[in-house]
Amino acid sequence: MSVAWPFLEARELSRSYVRGRVRVLSGVSFRLERGRTLGILGESGSGKSTLVRLLLGLLEPHAGKVLYEGVDPSELRGRERRAWRRRVQAVFQDPAGSLDPRLSVESSLAEPLRVQGWRDRRVIRERVEEALDAVELTRAYLSRRPHQMSGGECQRVAIARALVLQPELIVLDEPVSSLDLVVQAQVLNLLLRLQLDKGLSYILVSHDLKVIRHLAHDVLVLRAGQVCEAGPCEQVFGQPTHPYTRLLIETSL
Amino acid sequence: MIAGRPLLQVRGLRVHVPGPDGRRVDKVAGIDLEVGENEFVSIVGESGSGKTLTVMSLCALTPPGVGITGSAVLSEAGREPTELIGAGPEVLRSVRGARIAYVFQDPLDALDPVRRCGLQVADAYAAHSRKSRADAAAAALRALKRTGLPDPHRVYEAYPHELSGGMRQRVALAAALIAGPRLLVADEPTTALDAQSRSQVLSLLDGLRADVGGLSVLLVTHDITLARKHSNRIYVLNSGRVEEVLGHEGGFKPVSAYARRLFSADPSAHAPRTRIPV
Amino acid sequence: MRGAVAWLIGVVLAAIVAPLGLGEVAQRIDLQAALLPPGPGHWLGTDGLGRDLLARLLVGTTASLGVAVLSTAVATIVGVLIGATAGLAGGRVERALLGLIDLTLCFPAFFLILAVVAMLGPGLTQIAVIIGLVGWTQTARLVRAEILSLKERDFVAAARVLGAGWWRICRVHLLPNASGPVIVSAVLGLSSALLVEGGLSFLGIGVQPPVPSWGNLLMDGRSCLGVAWWMTLFPGLMIFLTVLSANVVAERISEPSSIAPEGRR
């Protein structure tokens, strides 16, 4: 039966605020297969942050379902829920804000393992160093704190923290939008390599069409909480059918 | 390299701030820059490259404690050339708004939240002329109309928070342009806007250049695609120096290693899902 | 700043050491030497019973500072608990706790303390606990506000994605990050508690003689202000300098530069 289920499926997700009066997301559906990247292209107010929170289980949808291999994580409890948590990780936009300012890089990277109940310091240290290697940072960074690092370095640490638990899916919420162009390119290269090395799946949420076009296999254009166009990147960006998609292409390429 | 007459000539501009040990730190370390009449010139660079400080120092809009040396001469047809660096407050006041206008990234920051938009545009007019309030109001309405706002009367009466980001940016543009400046300095004017407004503001900038007759634009941006699309010339800044000047004629092909790296970092310059060489 | 820290360290040392070495000196009555002005034998003069004022001031530090520290501890613990609960729980619980804060603020604190002392009788511990129980509101508000803003930060979202529960997030991320303002508020609380103790003892319902405290020394001085100015001046000066030092230190801690020395652009 497991063969039939897509790796991740969103079914008619809806969510409103202010007692149902403001719909931020209505009827959003998509599928993601293992090892692929789905880009979610949307501007501020498109509902993309809400979508991210729904996918990560930080919010519950008012209608619809998120299914990971056919399983709705909101129905999982205890040990199973924690196991699901391990498989799905996230990287957020603000590089400094997504790290606890008081924790060293080592503590920040060890925290996920501790939460998952790891106790053996030596094993934890090994995993932490492995993750640091994966994001191409030296061991010297272990003792640094967020304010001692550049935006790009912070973002690498945030990616390492997502990698520490060896997840299957990483939700990337505007992972490069506050970085300078050259650093952005380096982080994009890193994300691409990690995906190929580890067979990761990505959900890449961004307002930047160029970033999505570079990294994603498929794209979903979100506007005012609704999907206005979806499909493989070449198709959507090559022959856009929706006027809004055309406008986005025109203003950013 | 300049097409028409030079409007602004900057020579050896240096901007320094007090460092932690009391010594001066040069944030802008000797910049030469020219903007011709009717030209669209862009300054691109990474954060910290000094692009914003450069344009802010032209009208002494830098924070206190910042030192500016060098020369920046504004020469308009039919007027004595004006040296801006080191100019007194009287001169600066007559230049700001009336001859060099500014728009910034966040229009919400640039507008007073408790004053109606139309009045703010009229204020900008009244600051540079002795006309009556009725005249100022009429001029403000005309300026709002010119920016292509759909319902200028409503916008005139609205408070900034009642408008969308794109509309606010156009109100800020109307206020900037109402006194008929020759040079418009725009610092990341579209970064905070959605696609719709971005496209409107950019075509407005392009249109105004043709429409007003003799408006030059100095755009500060980190978006190379944007700069390439609209400019006659691009200055590439790197830690307070001009690394390279690229012309439209040359197809904006960078030569210096730094500029090549910067331009190459733009993902749209490469095939999807391939390594970006940086 | 350095002077303030040095003064506070001195006061703390005095509070610990003075009762051991000077306890007996401070109580020694010598009517021959009554009301001596400051001089070689008695540096700060003597009181109406000929007791050495310097010794009494130093010994009095214990009671004054003890009350201040204990009450601040009570205020901080209660404040952090209530503030954190309000910030984390939200909804009805938060509204109820905010109501409690407003209610506590509605009572004039000093008269509440007066009333309670009048009922329970004076005593160091009672006074301290009561001062603490009316002084937690500021801390609670601060902690709630800090937690509300920290809760929205991405690193907290990241921790939730890791599967960390609210208790762990609170312990590892929220409370340590909220500690700065809490420490500042505690140091300020310390000085206001000192003033309240002074006030209570001055009114005669605080620390009871013969145990000296800065407040009741001040009260002793009042009766002979005309003939023995030193009996009022020096206790007053002690309270003044300590409160001032605590405020200076609190101000310094609350400056952002002292928390992130290498703040980024």
Tab-separated table of C-alpha atoms in Angstrom, chain B:
chain	number	residue	atom	x	y	z
B	1	MET	CA	30.510	57.786	-22.000
B	2	ILE	CA	27.727	60.189	-21.106
B	3	ALA	CA	25.104	60.751	-23.735
B	4	GLY	CA	23.978	64.315	-22.951
B	5	ARG	CA	25.314	67.132	-20.777
B	6	PRO	CA	26.560	66.084	-17.376
B	7	LEU	CA	24.050	66.961	-14.661
B	8	LEU	CA	25.907	65.619	-11.660
B	9	GLN	CA	29.639	65.170	-11.455
B	10	VAL	CA	31.079	63.462	-8.401
B	11	ARG	CA	34.851	63.493	-7.947
B	12	GLY	CA	36.841	61.741	-5.242
B	13	LEU	CA	33.905	61.385	-2.867
B	14	ARG	CA	34.912	60.000	0.504
B	15	VAL	CA	32.592	59.272	3.378
B	16	HIS	CA	34.061	58.317	6.713
B	17	VAL	CA	32.573	57.306	10.031
B	18	PRO	CA	34.225	57.253	13.453
B	19	GLY	CA	35.597	53.759	14.106
B	20	PRO	CA	35.609	51.940	17.439
B	21	ASP	CA	39.168	53.072	18.292
B	22	GLY	CA	38.440	56.697	17.362
B	23	ARG	CA	40.140	56.488	13.976
B	24	ARG	CA	38.256	57.346	10.810
B	25	VAL	CA	36.924	54.457	8.785
B	26	ASP	CA	36.315	55.138	5.102
B	27	LYS	CA	32.975	53.672	4.061
B	28	VAL	CA	33.198	55.395	0.698
B	29	ALA	CA	36.818	55.663	-0.402
B	30	GLY	CA	37.065	57.967	-3.385
B	31	ILE	CA	34.216	57.586	-5.832
B	32	ASP	CA	33.947	59.257	-9.246
B	33	LEU	CA	30.480	59.191	-10.730
B	34	GLU	CA	28.561	61.056	-13.402
B	35	VAL	CA	24.910	61.365	-14.246
B	36	GLY	CA	24.005	63.020	-17.530
B	37	GLU	CA	20.810	64.870	-18.266
B	38	ASN	CA	17.989	62.465	-18.942
B	39	GLU	CA	20.168	59.528	-17.999
B	40	PHE	CA	19.159	56.480	-15.969
B	41	VAL	CA	22.177	55.479	-13.926
B	42	SER	CA	22.295	52.598	-11.477
B	43	ILE	CA	24.614	51.885	-8.591
B	44	VAL	CA	24.794	48.192	-7.722
B	45	GLY	CA	26.734	46.485	-4.978
B	46	GLU	CA	26.426	44.196	-1.986
B	47	SER	CA	25.281	45.451	1.383
B	48	GLY	CA	28.078	47.455	2.957
B	49	SER	CA	29.513	48.481	-0.399
B	50	GLY	CA	28.676	52.118	0.354
B	51	LYS	CA	26.028	52.604	-2.316
B	52	THR	CA	23.436	54.178	-0.047
B	53	LEU	CA	25.991	56.351	1.786
B	54	THR	CA	27.204	57.642	-1.567
B	55	VAL	CA	23.825	58.965	-2.644
B	56	MET	CA	22.846	60.173	0.824
B	57	SER	CA	26.044	62.199	1.143
B	58	LEU	CA	25.124	64.231	-1.964
B	59	CYS	CA	22.558	66.208	0.012
B	60	ALA	CA	24.248	65.719	3.411
B	61	LEU	CA	21.489	63.311	4.470
B	62	THR	CA	23.988	61.125	6.309
B	63	PRO	CA	23.662	60.599	10.068
B	64	PRO	CA	25.537	63.011	12.365
B	65	GLY	CA	29.204	62.227	12.912
B	66	VAL	CA	29.729	61.138	9.331
B	67	GLY	CA	32.373	63.111	7.455
B	68	ILE	CA	32.126	63.834	3.733
B	69	THR	CA	34.937	65.105	1.532
B	70	GLY	CA	35.491	65.423	-2.196
B	71	SER	CA	33.333	67.164	-4.728
B	72	ALA	CA	29.869	66.779	-6.193
B	73	VAL	CA	28.780	69.429	-8.637
B	74	LEU	CA	25.220	69.800	-9.814
B	75	SER	CA	25.103	71.726	-13.083
B	76	GLU	CA	21.722	72.383	-14.639
B	77	ALA	CA	21.216	74.156	-17.904
B	78	GLY	CA	20.714	77.882	-17.290
B	79	ARG	CA	22.008	77.793	-13.721
B	80	GLU	CA	25.293	78.317	-11.950
B	81	PRO	CA	26.885	74.956	-11.110
B	82	THR	CA	26.462	74.190	-7.405
B	83	GLU	CA	29.057	72.434	-5.282
B	84	LEU	CA	27.129	70.174	-2.888
B	85	ILE	CA	29.867	68.820	-0.647
B	86	GLY	CA	30.473	71.221	2.187
B	87	ALA	CA	27.616	73.468	1.116
B	88	GLY	CA	25.847	75.494	3.806
B	89	PRO	CA	22.379	74.679	5.110
B	90	GLU	CA	20.753	77.380	2.945
B	91	VAL	CA	22.156	75.906	-0.263
B	92	LEU	CA	21.343	72.351	0.758
B	93	ARG	CA	17.761	73.260	1.562
B	94	SER	CA	17.322	74.856	-1.855
B	95	VAL	CA	18.775	71.753	-3.516
B	96	ARG	CA	16.921	69.066	-1.574
B	97	GLY	CA	13.559	68.336	-3.071
B	98	ALA	CA	13.677	71.184	-5.564
B	99	ARG	CA	16.687	70.021	-7.569
B	100	ILE	CA	17.550	66.572	-6.208
B	101	ALA	CA	14.695	64.461	-4.884
B	102	TYR	CA	14.794	61.163	-3.037
B	103	VAL	CA	12.581	58.097	-2.761
B	104	PHE	CA	13.405	55.225	-0.439
B	105	GLN	CA	12.731	51.536	-0.027
B	106	ASP	CA	9.919	51.733	2.468
B	107	PRO	CA	7.311	54.377	1.615
B	108	LEU	CA	5.644	53.822	4.979
B	109	ASP	CA	8.782	55.172	6.634
B	110	ALA	CA	8.919	58.166	4.331
B	111	LEU	CA	5.360	59.303	4.983
B	112	ASP	CA	4.001	60.801	8.178
B	113	PRO	CA	1.405	58.306	9.458
B	114	VAL	CA	-0.963	60.922	10.939
B	115	ARG	CA	-1.160	63.351	8.006
B	116	ARG	CA	-3.276	62.976	4.890
B	117	CYS	CA	-1.259	61.935	1.841
B	118	GLY	CA	-2.337	64.890	-0.270
B	119	LEU	CA	-1.227	67.381	2.369
B	120	GLN	CA	2.168	65.731	2.546
B	121	VAL	CA	2.602	66.106	-1.193
B	122	ALA	CA	1.444	69.731	-0.930
B	123	ASP	CA	3.964	70.311	1.893
B	124	ALA	CA	6.751	69.323	-0.458
B	125	TYR	CA	5.472	71.917	-2.913
B	126	ALA	CA	5.010	74.672	-0.334
B	127	ALA	CA	8.554	74.173	0.935
B	128	HIS	CA	9.947	75.477	-2.333
B	129	SER	CA	7.489	78.123	-3.482
B	130	ARG	CA	5.512	80.996	-2.025
B	131	LYS	CA	2.217	79.987	-3.576
B	132	SER	CA	-1.055	79.898	-1.653
B	133	ARG	CA	-2.440	76.794	-0.009
B	134	ALA	CA	-5.027	76.385	-2.733
B	135	ASP	CA	-2.285	76.427	-5.353
B	136	ALA	CA	-0.291	73.875	-3.414
B	137	ALA	CA	-3.327	71.624	-3.120
B	138	ALA	CA	-4.011	71.860	-6.833
B	139	ALA	CA	-0.371	71.105	-7.617
B	140	ALA	CA	-0.450	68.120	-5.263
B	141	LEU	CA	-3.514	66.736	-6.984
B	142	ARG	CA	-1.852	67.141	-10.377
B	143	ALA	CA	1.288	65.404	-9.089
B	144	LEU	CA	-0.747	62.487	-7.740
B	145	LYS	CA	-2.537	62.207	-11.058
B	146	ARG	CA	0.734	62.149	-12.955
B	147	THR	CA	1.958	59.125	-11.006
B	148	GLY	CA	-0.953	57.196	-12.487
B	149	LEU	CA	-2.831	56.665	-9.234
B	150	PRO	CA	-6.318	55.475	-10.135
B	151	ASP	CA	-8.332	57.798	-7.895
B	152	PRO	CA	-6.154	60.827	-6.986
B	153	HIS	CA	-8.927	62.575	-5.030
B	154	ARG	CA	-9.358	59.598	-2.749
B	155	VAL	CA	-5.601	59.224	-2.318
B	156	TYR	CA	-5.346	62.922	-1.483
B	157	GLU	CA	-7.733	62.432	1.457
B	158	ALA	CA	-6.288	59.095	2.580
B	159	TYR	CA	-3.862	58.402	5.412
B	160	PRO	CA	-0.786	56.341	4.492
B	161	HIS	CA	-2.017	53.179	6.263
B	162	GLU	CA	-5.159	53.176	4.123
B	163	LEU	CA	-3.138	52.684	0.938
B	164	SER	CA	-1.306	49.680	-0.475
B	165	GLY	CA	2.494	49.650	-0.593
B	166	GLY	CA	2.555	50.418	-4.291
B	167	MET	CA	0.165	53.351	-3.906
B	168	ARG	CA	2.213	54.719	-1.030
B	169	GLN	CA	5.371	54.534	-3.082
B	170	ARG	CA	3.618	56.504	-5.799
B	171	VAL	CA	2.525	59.108	-3.255
B	172	ALA	CA	6.159	59.355	-2.136
B	173	LEU	CA	7.148	59.749	-5.789
B	174	ALA	CA	4.553	62.480	-6.301
B	175	ALA	CA	5.941	64.346	-3.281
B	176	ALA	CA	9.484	63.870	-4.566
B	177	LEU	CA	8.710	65.163	-8.036
B	178	ILE	CA	6.291	67.988	-7.272
B	179	ALA	CA	8.940	70.708	-7.041
B	180	GLY	CA	10.314	69.745	-10.451
B	181	PRO	CA	13.730	68.297	-9.550
B	182	ARG	CA	16.261	67.458	-12.257
B	183	LEU	CA	17.627	64.408	-10.484
B	184	LEU	CA	15.693	61.691	-8.729
B	185	VAL	CA	17.650	59.456	-6.378
B	186	ALA	CA	15.801	56.187	-5.816
B	187	ASP	CA	17.209	53.854	-3.143
B	188	GLU	CA	15.782	50.340	-3.654
B	189	PRO	CA	12.386	51.858	-4.494
B	190	THR	CA	10.782	48.565	-5.516
B	191	THR	CA	12.256	46.108	-3.020
B	192	ALA	CA	9.335	46.318	-0.616
B	193	LEU	CA	6.656	46.175	-3.330
B	194	ASP	CA	4.702	43.322	-4.898
B	195	ALA	CA	5.033	42.471	-8.577
B	196	GLN	CA	2.093	44.589	-9.645
B	197	SER	CA	3.310	47.747	-7.917
B	198	ARG	CA	6.915	47.039	-8.839
B	199	SER	CA	6.050	46.989	-12.491
B	200	GLN	CA	3.953	50.147	-12.115
B	201	VAL	CA	6.626	52.094	-10.247
B	202	LEU	CA	9.318	51.102	-12.722
B	203	SER	CA	7.325	51.994	-15.798
B	204	LEU	CA	6.394	55.219	-14.021
B	205	LEU	CA	10.085	56.029	-13.534
B	206	ASP	CA	10.784	55.277	-17.184
B	207	GLY	CA	7.733	57.267	-18.281
B	208	LEU	CA	8.481	60.295	-16.118
B	209	ARG	CA	11.883	60.578	-17.676
B	210	ALA	CA	10.286	61.090	-21.056
B	211	ASP	CA	7.335	63.048	-19.710
B	212	VAL	CA	8.817	65.689	-17.408
B	213	GLY	CA	11.605	66.521	-19.817
B	214	GLY	CA	15.044	66.352	-18.311
B	215	LEU	CA	14.674	64.122	-15.289
B	216	SER	CA	17.653	61.954	-14.541
B	217	VAL	CA	17.375	58.919	-12.319
B	218	LEU	CA	20.053	57.583	-10.005
B	219	LEU	CA	18.915	54.144	-8.876
B	220	VAL	CA	20.523	52.322	-5.974
B	221	THR	CA	19.830	48.604	-6.048
B	222	HIS	CA	21.202	45.154	-5.335
B	223	ASP	CA	19.092	43.723	-8.155
B	224	ILE	CA	21.325	43.394	-11.184
B	225	THR	CA	18.540	42.256	-13.488
B	226	LEU	CA	16.604	45.388	-12.639
B	227	ALA	CA	19.602	47.649	-13.190
B	228	ARG	CA	20.393	46.048	-16.556
B	229	LYS	CA	16.852	46.423	-17.748
B	230	HIS	CA	16.461	50.146	-17.096
B	231	SER	CA	19.849	51.854	-16.979
B	232	ASN	CA	22.062	53.630	-19.438
B	233	ARG	CA	25.006	52.962	-17.176
B	234	ILE	CA	25.755	50.826	-14.153
B	235	TYR	CA	28.343	51.591	-11.491
B	236	VAL	CA	29.489	48.465	-9.673
B	237	LEU	CA	30.590	49.342	-6.140
B	238	ASN	CA	32.829	47.197	-3.981
B	239	SER	CA	33.708	48.237	-0.412
B	240	GLY	CA	33.463	51.938	-1.061
B	241	ARG	CA	35.122	52.047	-4.477
B	242	VAL	CA	33.877	51.967	-8.032
B	243	GLU	CA	34.943	48.578	-9.289
B	244	GLU	CA	33.703	49.012	-12.797
B	245	VAL	CA	31.429	51.187	-14.931
B	246	LEU	CA	29.297	49.295	-17.405
B	247	GLY	CA	27.618	50.871	-20.396
B	248	HIS	CA	24.483	49.912	-22.219
B	249	GLU	CA	26.473	49.893	-25.469
B	250	GLY	CA	28.749	47.177	-24.108
B	251	GLY	CA	25.742	45.057	-23.155
B	252	PHE	CA	26.713	45.435	-19.455
B	253	LYS	CA	29.433	42.822	-19.815
B	254	PRO	CA	31.605	43.003	-16.689
B	255	VAL	CA	35.375	42.647	-17.006
B	256	SER	CA	36.760	42.973	-13.479
B	257	ALA	CA	36.862	39.830	-11.368
B	258	TYR	CA	34.618	41.268	-8.669
B	259	ALA	CA	31.935	42.471	-11.062
B	260	ARG	CA	32.059	39.214	-12.994
B	261	ARG	CA	31.554	37.276	-9.767
B	262	LEU	CA	28.688	39.536	-8.727
B	263	PHE	CA	26.933	39.289	-12.082
B	264	SER	CA	27.541	35.576	-12.284
B	265	ALA	CA	25.900	35.100	-8.878
B	266	ASP	CA	22.541	35.981	-10.393
B	267	PRO	CA	20.842	32.590	-10.702
B	268	SER	CA	18.888	33.609	-13.796
B	269	ALA	CA	22.213	33.789	-15.676
B	270	HIS	CA	22.609	29.999	-15.419
B	271	ALA	CA	20.755	26.860	-16.354
B	272	PRO	CA	18.338	25.718	-13.648
B	273	ARG	CA	19.664	23.234	-11.091
B	274	THR	CA	23.293	23.736	-12.018
B	275	ARG	CA	26.121	24.991	-9.840
B	276	ILE	CA	26.470	28.767	-9.924
B	277	PRO	CA	30.169	29.576	-10.395
B	278	VAL	CA	30.974	32.017	-7.562
